[in-house]
XYZ file of N, CA and C in Angstrom:
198
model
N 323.359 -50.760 114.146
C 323.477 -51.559 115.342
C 322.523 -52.754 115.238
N 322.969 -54.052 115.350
C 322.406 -54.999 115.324
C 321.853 -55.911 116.513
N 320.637 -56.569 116.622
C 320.169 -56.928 117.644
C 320.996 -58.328 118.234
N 321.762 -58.723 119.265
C 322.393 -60.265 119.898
C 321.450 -61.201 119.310
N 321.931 -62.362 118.361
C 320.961 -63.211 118.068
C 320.517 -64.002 119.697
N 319.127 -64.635 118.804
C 318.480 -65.066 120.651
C 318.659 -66.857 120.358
N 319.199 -66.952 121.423
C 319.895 -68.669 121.479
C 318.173 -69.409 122.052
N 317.423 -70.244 121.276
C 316.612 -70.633 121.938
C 317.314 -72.196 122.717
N 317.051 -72.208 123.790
C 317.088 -73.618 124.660
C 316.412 -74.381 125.208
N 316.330 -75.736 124.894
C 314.922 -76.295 125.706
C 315.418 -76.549 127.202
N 314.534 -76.371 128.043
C 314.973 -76.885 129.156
C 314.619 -78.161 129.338
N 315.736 -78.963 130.441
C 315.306 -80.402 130.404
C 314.207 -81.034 130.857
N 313.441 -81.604 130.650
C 312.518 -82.487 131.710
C 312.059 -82.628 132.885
N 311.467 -82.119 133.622
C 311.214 -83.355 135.329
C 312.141 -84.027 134.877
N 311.902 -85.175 133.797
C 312.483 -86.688 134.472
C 314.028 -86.684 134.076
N 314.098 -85.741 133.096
C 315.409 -85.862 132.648
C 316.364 -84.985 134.168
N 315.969 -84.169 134.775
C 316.966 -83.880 135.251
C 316.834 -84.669 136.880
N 315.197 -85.730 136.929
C 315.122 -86.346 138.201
C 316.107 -87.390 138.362
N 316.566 -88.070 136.469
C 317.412 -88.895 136.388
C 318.959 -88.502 136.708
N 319.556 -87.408 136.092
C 320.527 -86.843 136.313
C 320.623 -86.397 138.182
N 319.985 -85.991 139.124
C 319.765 -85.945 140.180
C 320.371 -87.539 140.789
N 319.773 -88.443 140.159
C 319.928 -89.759 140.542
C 320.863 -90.132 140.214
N 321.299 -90.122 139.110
C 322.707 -90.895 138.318
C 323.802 -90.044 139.317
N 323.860 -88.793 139.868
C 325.087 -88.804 141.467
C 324.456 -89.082 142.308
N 323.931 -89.287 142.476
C 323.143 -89.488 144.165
C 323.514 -91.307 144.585
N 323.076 -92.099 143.654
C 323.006 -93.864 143.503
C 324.212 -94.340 142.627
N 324.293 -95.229 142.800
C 325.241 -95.740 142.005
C 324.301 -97.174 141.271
N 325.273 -97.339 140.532
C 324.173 -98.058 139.198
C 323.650 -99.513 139.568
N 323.792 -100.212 140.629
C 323.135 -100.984 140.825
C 321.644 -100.306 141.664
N 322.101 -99.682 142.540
C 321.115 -98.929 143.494
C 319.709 -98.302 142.397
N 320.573 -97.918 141.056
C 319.356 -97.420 140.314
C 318.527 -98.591 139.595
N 319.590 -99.483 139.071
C 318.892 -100.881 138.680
C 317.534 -100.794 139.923
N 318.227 -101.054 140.973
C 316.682 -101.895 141.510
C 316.006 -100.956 141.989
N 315.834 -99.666 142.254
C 314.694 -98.765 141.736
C 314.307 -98.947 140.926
N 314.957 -99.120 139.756
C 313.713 -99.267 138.170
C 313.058 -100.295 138.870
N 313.808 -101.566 138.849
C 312.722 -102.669 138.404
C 311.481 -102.311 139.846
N 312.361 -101.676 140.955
C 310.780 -101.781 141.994
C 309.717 -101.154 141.153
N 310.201 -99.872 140.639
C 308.927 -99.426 139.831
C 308.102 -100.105 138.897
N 308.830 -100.754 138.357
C 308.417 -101.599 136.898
C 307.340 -102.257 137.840
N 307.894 -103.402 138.999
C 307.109 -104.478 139.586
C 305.331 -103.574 140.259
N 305.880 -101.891 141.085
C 304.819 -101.352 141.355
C 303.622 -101.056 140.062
N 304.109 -100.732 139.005
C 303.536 -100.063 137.581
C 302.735 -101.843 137.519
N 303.159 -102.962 137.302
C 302.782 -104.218 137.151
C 301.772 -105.068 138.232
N 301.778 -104.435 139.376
C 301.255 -104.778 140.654
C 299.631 -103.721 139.619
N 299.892 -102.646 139.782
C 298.777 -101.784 139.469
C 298.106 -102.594 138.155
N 298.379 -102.411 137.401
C 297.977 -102.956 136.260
C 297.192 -104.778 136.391
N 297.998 -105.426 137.087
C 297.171 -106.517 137.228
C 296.049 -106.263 138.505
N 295.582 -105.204 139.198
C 294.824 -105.040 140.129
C 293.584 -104.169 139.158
N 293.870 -103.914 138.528
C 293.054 -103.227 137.542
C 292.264 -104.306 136.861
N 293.084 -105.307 136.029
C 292.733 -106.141 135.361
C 291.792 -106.937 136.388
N 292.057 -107.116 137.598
C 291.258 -108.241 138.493
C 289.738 -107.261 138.544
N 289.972 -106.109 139.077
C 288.837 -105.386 138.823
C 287.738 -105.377 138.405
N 288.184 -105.291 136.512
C 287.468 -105.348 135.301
C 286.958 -106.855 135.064
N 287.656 -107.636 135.609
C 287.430 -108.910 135.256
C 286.035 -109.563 136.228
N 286.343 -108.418 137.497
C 285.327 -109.039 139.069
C 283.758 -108.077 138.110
N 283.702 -106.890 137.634
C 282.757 -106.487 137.297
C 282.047 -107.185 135.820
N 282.883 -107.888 135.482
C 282.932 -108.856 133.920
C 281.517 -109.784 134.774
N 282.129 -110.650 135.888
C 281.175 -111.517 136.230
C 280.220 -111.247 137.109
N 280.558 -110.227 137.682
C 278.895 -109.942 138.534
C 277.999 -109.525 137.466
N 278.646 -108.801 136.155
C 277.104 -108.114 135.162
C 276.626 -109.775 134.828
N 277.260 -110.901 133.972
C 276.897 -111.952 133.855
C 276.259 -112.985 134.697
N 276.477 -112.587 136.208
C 275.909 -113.036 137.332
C 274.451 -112.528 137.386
N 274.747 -110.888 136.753
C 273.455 -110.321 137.567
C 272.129 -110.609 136.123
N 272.614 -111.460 134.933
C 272.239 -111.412 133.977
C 271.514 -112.992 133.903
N 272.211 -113.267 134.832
C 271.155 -115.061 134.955
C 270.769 -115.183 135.823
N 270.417 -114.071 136.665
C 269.476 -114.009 138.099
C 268.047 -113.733 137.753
C-alpha cells in the first residue's frame, strides 16, 4: 500500500489575491487611478522625507557657524 503523493501549493500573496479582489470589484480605469493615487501618495512621502533630511542638512551647518 502506497502513500497519496503530497501536492505541495503555494498560496497566493496578500497582494496577489488583494489584486484579484480588485480586478472584480473595479473596472480598469477605476484601478488605473488607484495605482497612480498610490504612486503620487508613495511620491508625496518620499519627497517629505527628502525635505526633512535636507531641513536637518542645514540646521547642523547652521549650528556649525554659530
Amino acid at each position: 500500500m502506497q502513500a497519496a503523493p503530497v501536492r505541495a501549493r503555494a498560496l497566493p500573496s496578500v497582494t496577489t489575491a488583494l489584486r484579484a479582489v480588485e480586478s472584480l470589484l473595479l473596472s480598469s480605469g477605476q484601478r488605473t487611478a488607484r495605482r497612480n493615487a498610490w504612486t503620487a501618495v508613495l511620491e508625496d512621502r518620499r519627497r517629505a522625507k527628502d525635505r526633512v533630511e535636507a531641513q536637518h542638512v542645514l540646521e547642523a551647518v547652521a549650528d556649525q557657524r554659530s
